[in-house]
mmCIF file of C-alpha atoms in Angstrom:
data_model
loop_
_atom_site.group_PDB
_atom_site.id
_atom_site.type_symbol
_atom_site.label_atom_id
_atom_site.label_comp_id
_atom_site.label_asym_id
_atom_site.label_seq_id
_atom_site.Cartn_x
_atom_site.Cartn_y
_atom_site.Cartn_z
ATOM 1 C CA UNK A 275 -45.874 -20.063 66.401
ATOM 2 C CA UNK A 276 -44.020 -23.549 65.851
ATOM 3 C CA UNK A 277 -40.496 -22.086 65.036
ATOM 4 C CA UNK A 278 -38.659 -19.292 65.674
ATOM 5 C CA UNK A 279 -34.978 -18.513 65.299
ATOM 6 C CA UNK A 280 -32.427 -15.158 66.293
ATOM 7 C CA UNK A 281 -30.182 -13.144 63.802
ATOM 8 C CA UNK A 282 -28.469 -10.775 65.763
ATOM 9 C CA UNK A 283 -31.012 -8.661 67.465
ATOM 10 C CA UNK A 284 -33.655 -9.520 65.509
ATOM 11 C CA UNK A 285 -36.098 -12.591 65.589
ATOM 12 C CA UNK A 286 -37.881 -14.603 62.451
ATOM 13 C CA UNK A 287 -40.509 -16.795 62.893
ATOM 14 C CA UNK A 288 -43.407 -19.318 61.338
ATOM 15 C CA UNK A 289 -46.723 -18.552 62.013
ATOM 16 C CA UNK A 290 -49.593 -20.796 61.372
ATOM 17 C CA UNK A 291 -47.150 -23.116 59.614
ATOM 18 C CA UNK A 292 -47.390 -21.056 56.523
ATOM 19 C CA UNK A 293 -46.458 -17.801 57.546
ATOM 20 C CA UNK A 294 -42.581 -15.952 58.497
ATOM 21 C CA UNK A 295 -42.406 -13.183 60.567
ATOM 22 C CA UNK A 296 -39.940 -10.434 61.009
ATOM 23 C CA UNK A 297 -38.946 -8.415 64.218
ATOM 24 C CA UNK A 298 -36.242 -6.122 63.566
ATOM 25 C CA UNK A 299 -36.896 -4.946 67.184
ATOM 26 C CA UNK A 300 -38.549 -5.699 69.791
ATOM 27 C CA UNK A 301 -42.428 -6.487 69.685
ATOM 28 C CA UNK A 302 -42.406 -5.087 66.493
ATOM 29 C CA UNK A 303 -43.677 -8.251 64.363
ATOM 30 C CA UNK A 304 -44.065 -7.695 60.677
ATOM 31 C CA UNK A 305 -45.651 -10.775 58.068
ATOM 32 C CA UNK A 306 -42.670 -11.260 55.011
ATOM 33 C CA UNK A 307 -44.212 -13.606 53.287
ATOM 34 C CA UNK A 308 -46.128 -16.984 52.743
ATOM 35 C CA UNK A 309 -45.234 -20.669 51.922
ATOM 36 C CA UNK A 310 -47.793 -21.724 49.858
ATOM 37 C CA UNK A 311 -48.707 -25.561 48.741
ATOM 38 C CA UNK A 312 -45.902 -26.605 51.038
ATOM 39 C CA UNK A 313 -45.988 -26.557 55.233
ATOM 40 C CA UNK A 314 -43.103 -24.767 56.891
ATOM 41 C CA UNK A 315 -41.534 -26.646 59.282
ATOM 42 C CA UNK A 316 -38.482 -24.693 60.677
ATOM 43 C CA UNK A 317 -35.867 -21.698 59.569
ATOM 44 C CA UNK A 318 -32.435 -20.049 60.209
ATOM 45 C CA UNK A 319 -30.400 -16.827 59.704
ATOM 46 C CA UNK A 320 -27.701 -17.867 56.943
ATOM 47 C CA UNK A 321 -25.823 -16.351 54.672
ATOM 48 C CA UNK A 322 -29.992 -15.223 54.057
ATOM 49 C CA UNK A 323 -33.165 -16.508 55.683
ATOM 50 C CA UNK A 324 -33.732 -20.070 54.872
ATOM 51 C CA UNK A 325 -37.213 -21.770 55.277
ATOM 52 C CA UNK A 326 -37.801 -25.711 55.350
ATOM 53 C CA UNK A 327 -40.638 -27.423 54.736
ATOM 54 C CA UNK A 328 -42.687 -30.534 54.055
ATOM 55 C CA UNK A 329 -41.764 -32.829 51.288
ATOM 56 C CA UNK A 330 -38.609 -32.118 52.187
ATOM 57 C CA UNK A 331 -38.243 -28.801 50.111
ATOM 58 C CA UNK A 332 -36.184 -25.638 50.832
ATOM 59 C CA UNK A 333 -36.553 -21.945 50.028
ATOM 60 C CA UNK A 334 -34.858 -19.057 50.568
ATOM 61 C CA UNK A 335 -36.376 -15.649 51.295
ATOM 62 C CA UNK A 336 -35.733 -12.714 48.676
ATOM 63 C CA UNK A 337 -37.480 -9.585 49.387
ATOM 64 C CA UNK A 338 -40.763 -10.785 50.255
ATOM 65 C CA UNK A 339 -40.897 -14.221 48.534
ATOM 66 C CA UNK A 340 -39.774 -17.581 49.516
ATOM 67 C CA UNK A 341 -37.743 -18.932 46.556
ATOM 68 C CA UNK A 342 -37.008 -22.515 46.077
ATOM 69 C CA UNK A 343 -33.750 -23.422 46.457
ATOM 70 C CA UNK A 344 -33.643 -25.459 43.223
ATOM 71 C CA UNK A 345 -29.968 -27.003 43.806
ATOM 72 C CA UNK A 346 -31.301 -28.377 47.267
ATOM 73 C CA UNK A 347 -34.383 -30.202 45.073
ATOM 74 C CA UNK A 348 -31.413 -31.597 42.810
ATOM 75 C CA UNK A 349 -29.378 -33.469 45.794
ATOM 76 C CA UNK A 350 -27.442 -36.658 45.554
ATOM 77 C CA UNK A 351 -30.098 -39.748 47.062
ATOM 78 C CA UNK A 352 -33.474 -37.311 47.521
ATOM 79 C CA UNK A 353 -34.945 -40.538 45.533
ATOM 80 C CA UNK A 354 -33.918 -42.735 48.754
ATOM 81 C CA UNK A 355 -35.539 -40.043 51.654
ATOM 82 C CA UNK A 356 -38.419 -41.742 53.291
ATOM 83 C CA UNK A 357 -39.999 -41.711 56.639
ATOM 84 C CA UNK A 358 -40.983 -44.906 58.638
ATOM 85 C CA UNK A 359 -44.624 -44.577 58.326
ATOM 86 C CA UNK A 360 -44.505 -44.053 54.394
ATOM 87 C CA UNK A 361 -45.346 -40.478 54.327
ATOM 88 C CA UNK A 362 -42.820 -37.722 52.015
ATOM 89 C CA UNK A 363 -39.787 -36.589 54.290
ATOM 90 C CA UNK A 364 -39.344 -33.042 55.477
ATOM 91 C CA UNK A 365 -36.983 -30.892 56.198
ATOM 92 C CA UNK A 366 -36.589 -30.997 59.971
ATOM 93 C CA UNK A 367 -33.608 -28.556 61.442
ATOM 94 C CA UNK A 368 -31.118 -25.986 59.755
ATOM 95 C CA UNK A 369 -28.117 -25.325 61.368
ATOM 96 C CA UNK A 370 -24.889 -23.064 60.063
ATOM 97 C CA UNK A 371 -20.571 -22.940 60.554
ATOM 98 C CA UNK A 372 -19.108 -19.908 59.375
ATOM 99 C CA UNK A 373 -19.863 -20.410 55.382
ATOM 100 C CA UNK A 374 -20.875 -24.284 55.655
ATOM 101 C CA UNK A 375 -24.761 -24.988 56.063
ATOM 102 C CA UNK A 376 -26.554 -27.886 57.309
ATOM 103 C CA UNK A 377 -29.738 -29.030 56.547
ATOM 104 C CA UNK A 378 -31.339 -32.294 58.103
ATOM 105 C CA UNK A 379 -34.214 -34.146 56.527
ATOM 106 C CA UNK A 380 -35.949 -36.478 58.194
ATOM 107 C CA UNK A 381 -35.228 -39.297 57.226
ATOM 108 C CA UNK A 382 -32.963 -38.274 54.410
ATOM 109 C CA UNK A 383 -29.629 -37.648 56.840
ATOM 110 C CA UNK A 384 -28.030 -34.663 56.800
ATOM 111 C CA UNK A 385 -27.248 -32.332 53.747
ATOM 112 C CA UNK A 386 -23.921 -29.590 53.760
ATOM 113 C CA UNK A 387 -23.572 -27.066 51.141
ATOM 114 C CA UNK A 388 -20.398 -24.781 51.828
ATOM 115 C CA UNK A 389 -22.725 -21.271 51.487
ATOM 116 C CA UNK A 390 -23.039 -20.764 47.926
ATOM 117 C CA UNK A 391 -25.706 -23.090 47.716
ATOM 118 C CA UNK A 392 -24.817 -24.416 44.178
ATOM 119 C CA UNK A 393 -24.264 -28.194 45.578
ATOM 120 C CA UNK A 394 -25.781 -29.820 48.596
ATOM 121 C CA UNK A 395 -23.940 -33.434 49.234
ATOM 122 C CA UNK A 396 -24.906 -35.657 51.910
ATOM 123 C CA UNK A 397 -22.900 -36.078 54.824
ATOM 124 C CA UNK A 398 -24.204 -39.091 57.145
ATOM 125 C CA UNK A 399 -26.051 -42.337 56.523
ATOM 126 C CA UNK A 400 -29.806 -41.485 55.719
ATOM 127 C CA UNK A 401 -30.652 -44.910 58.293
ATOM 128 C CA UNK A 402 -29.131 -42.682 60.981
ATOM 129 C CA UNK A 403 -32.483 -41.412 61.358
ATOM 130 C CA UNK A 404 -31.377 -37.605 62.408
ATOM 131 C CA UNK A 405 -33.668 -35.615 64.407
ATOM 132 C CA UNK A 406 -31.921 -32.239 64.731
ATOM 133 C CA UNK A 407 -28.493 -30.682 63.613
ATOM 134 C CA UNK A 408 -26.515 -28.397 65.488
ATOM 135 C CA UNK A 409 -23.118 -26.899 65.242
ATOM 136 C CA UNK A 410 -20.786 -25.690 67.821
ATOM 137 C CA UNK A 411 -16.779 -25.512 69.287
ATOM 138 C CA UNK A 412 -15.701 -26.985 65.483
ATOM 139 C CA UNK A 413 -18.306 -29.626 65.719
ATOM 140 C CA UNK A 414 -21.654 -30.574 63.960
ATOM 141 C CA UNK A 415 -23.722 -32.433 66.174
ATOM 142 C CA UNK A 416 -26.843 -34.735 65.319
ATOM 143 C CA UNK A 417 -29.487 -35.798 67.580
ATOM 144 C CA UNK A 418 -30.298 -39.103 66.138
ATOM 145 C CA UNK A 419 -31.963 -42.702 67.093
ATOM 146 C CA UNK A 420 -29.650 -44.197 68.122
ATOM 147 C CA UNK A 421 -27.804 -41.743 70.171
ATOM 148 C CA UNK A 422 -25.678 -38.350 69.533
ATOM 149 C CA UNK A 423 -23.926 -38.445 66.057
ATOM 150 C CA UNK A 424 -20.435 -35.846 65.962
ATOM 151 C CA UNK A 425 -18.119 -35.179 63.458
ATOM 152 C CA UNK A 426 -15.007 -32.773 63.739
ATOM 153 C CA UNK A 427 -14.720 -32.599 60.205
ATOM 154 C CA UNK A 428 -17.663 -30.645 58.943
ATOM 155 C CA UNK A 429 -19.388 -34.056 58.639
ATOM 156 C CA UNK A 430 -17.198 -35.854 56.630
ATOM 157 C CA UNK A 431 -17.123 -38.738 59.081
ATOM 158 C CA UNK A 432 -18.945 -39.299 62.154
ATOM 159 C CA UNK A 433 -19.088 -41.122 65.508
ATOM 160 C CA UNK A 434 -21.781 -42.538 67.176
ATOM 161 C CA UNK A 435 -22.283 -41.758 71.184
ATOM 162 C CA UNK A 436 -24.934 -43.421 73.270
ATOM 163 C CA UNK A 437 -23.058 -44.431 76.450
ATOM 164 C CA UNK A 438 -24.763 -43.667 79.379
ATOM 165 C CA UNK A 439 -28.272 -42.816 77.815
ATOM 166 C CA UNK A 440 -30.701 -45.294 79.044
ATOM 167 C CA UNK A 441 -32.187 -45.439 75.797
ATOM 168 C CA UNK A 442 -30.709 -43.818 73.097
ATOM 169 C CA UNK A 443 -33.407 -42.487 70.727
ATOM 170 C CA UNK A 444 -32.634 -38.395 70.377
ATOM 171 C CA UNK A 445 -34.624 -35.740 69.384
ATOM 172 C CA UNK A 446 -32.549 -32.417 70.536
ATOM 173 C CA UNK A 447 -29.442 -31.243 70.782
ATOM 174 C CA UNK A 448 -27.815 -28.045 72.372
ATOM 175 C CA UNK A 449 -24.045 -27.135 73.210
ATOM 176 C CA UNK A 450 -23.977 -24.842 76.573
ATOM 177 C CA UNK A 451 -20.338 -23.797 77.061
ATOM 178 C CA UNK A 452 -18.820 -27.212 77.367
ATOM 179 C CA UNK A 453 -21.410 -29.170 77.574
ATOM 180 C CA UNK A 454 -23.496 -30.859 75.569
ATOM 181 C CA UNK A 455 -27.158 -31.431 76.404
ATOM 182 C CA UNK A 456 -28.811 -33.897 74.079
ATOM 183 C CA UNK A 457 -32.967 -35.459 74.872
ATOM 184 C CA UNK A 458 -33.592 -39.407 74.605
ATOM 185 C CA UNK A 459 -36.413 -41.844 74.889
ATOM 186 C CA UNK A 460 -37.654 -45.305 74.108
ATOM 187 C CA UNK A 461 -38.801 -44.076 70.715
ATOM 188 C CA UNK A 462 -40.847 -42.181 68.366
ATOM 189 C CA UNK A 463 -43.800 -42.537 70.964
ATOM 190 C CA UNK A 464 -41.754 -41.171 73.931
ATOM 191 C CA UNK A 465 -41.452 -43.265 77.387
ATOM 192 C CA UNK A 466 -38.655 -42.840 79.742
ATOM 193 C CA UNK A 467 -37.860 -39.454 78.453
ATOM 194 C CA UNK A 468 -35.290 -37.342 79.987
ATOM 195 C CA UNK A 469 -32.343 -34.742 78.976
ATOM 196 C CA UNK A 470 -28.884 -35.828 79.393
ATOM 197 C CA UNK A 471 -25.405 -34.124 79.939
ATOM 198 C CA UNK A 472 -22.280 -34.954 78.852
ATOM 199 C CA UNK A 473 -18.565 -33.481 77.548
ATOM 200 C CA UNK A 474 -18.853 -31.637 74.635
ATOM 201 C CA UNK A 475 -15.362 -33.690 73.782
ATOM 202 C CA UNK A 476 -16.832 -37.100 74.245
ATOM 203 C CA UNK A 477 -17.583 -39.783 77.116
ATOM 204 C CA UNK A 478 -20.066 -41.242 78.849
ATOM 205 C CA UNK A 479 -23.653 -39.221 79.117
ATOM 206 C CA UNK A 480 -25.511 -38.896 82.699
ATOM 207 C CA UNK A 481 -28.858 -38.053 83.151
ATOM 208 C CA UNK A 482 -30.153 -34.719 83.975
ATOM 209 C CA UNK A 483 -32.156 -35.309 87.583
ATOM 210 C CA UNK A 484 -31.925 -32.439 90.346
ATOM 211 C CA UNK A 485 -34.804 -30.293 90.199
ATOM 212 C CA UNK A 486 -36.577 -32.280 87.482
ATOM 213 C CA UNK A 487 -39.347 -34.947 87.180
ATOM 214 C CA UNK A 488 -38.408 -38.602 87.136
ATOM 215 C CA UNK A 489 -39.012 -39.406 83.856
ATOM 216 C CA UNK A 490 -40.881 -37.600 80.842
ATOM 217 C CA UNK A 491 -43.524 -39.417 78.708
ATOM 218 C CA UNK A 492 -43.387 -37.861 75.348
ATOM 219 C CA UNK A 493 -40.226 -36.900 73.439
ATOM 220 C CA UNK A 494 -38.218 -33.426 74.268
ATOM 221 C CA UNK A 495 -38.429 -32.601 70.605
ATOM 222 C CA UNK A 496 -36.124 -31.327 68.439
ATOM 223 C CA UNK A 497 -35.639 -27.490 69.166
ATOM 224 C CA UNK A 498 -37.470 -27.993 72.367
ATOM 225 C CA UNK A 499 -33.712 -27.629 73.930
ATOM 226 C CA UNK A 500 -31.655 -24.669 74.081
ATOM 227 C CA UNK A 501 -28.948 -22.756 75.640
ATOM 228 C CA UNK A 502 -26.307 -20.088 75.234
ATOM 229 C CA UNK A 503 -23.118 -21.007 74.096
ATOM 230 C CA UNK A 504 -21.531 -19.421 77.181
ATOM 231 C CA UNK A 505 -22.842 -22.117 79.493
ATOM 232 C CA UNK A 506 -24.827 -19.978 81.586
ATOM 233 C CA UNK A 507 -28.683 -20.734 80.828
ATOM 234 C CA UNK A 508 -30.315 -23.733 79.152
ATOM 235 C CA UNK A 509 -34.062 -24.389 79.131
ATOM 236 C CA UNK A 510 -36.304 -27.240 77.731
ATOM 237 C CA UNK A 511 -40.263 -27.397 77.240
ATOM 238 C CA UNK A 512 -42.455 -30.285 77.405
ATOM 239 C CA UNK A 513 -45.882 -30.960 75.194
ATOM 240 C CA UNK A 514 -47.293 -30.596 78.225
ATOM 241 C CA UNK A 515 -46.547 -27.025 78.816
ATOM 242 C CA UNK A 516 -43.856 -27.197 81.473
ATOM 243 C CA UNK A 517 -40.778 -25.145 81.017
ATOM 244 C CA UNK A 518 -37.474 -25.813 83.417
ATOM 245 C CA UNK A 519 -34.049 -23.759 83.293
ATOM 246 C CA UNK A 520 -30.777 -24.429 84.306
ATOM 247 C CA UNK A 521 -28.132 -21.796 85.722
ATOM 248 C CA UNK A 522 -25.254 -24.706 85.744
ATOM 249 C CA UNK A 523 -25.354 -26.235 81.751
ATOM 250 C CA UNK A 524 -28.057 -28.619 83.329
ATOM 251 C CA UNK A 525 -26.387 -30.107 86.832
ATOM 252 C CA UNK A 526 -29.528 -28.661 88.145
ATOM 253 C CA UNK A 527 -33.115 -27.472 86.716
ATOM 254 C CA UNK A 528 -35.966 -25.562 88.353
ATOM 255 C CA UNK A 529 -39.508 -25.265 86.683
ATOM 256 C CA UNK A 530 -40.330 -21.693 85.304
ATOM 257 C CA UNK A 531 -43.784 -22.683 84.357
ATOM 258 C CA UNK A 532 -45.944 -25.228 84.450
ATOM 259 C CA UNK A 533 -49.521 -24.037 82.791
ATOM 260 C CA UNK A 534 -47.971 -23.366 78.849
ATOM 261 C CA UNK A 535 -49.899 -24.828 76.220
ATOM 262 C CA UNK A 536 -47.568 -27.779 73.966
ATOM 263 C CA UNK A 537 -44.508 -26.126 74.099
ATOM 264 C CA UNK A 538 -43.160 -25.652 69.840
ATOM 265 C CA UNK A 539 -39.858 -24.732 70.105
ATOM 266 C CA UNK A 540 -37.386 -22.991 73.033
ATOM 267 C CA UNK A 541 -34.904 -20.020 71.996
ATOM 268 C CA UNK A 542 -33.026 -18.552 74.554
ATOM 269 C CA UNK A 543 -31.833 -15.409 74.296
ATOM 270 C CA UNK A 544 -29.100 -13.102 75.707
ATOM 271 C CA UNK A 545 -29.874 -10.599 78.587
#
């Protein structure tokens, strides 16, 4: 399982980075369908389910078929998406505001549609280098290289907030009540890796410590971060197979286990 994502009660997930799975309740997993030619990559509960994929494709999920959502293929720049080792782009994170949906490639920025799906138009510099797109509190955040990107108005313009990371290169992103938890490291290849807090209204980021290693050495990857929107859990996982919580919107962690194989993707969920 590399992705899985909530809707409600009920719980969707790839499989085998080909397959999505259905629960409508709990432990009772059903297969919907299959990407074929193309690898899935991540998904979210919009206005329908919406799968992403490599070569930066995206399809939608009617009945039991993933259909390609043909206006998404058509966007404004797709010619300019790239990725730094010369491979296609994918689509890396989904993330939704009421009607407006978000859709980050990687590296092709960050594309908004406002639900209908007929036009998808860029919303931040493609260089950016986004990670992972979130939404929260009127906000869309991106975790990007060179620090946390926000805009307040549904990504028409955004600012650029790195103080107090100790290097700025971010891979996840996660609002818990009024906080915002974001992951940074040297770079692509990890190295003085840690999870940060800060306002969710701006300021100056401090890093997560009590209860948690000194530093990480690969990346907290994107959707490797997560919390409730209340403020009252947030957990991370590690590629080595450590998972640590937090009761306080990460002033302080403990480990909940240590022996997990590379840890995909974290989604915490409601009591």
């Amino acid at each position: 399982m590399t992705a899985v994502a909530r809707d409600g009660s009920q719980l969707w997930a790839i499989v085998d980075r080909s397959e999505v799975w259905h629960a409508p309740e709990e432990d009772d997993w059903r297969l919907m369908a299959t990407l074929e030619s193309h690898e899935a990559t991540c998904l979210a509960m919009t206005d329908a389910l919406h799968v992403g994929s490599s070569e930066a494709r995206l399809f939608r999920l009617a009945g039991r078929r993933l259909e390609p959502v043909v206006a998404f293929d058509e966007a404004e720049g797709r010619s300019a998406w790239y990725t730094p080792w010369g491979g296609p782009p994918a689509t890396r994170s989904i993330s939704e505001w009421g009607d407006d949906v978000y859709v980050n490639v990687h590296v092709g920025g960050i594309l908004h549609t406002d639900g209908h799906g007929g036009t998808w138009t860029p919303t931040i510099d493609i260089d950016a280098d986004v990670h992972q797109v979130a939404t929260a509190q009127g906000l869309v955040l991106a975790a990007c290289a060179g620090g946390l990107a926000t805009s307040a108005d549904r990504g028409e313009t955004w600012t650029m907030r790195s103080e107090g990371l100790e290097a700025p290169y971010s891979r996840a992103v996660v609002v818990c009540g009024d906080t915002v938890l974001v992951s940074a490291a040297s770079g692509p290849r990890g190295g003085r890796a840690g999870v940060y807090r800060g306002d969710i209204g701006g300021g100056a980021f401090e890093r997560c410590t009590a209860g948690l290693p000194g530093w990480f050495e690969d990346n907290i990857d994107t959707y490797c971060l997560d919390a409730l929107n209340d403020g009252s859990f947030a957990a991370f996982g590690t590629s080595d197979g450590r998972l640590f919580g937090s009761d306080d919107a990460g002033s302080t962690w403990h480990e909940l286990s240590s022996d997990l194989g590379s840890i995909q993707h974290v989604l915490v969920l409601p009591d």
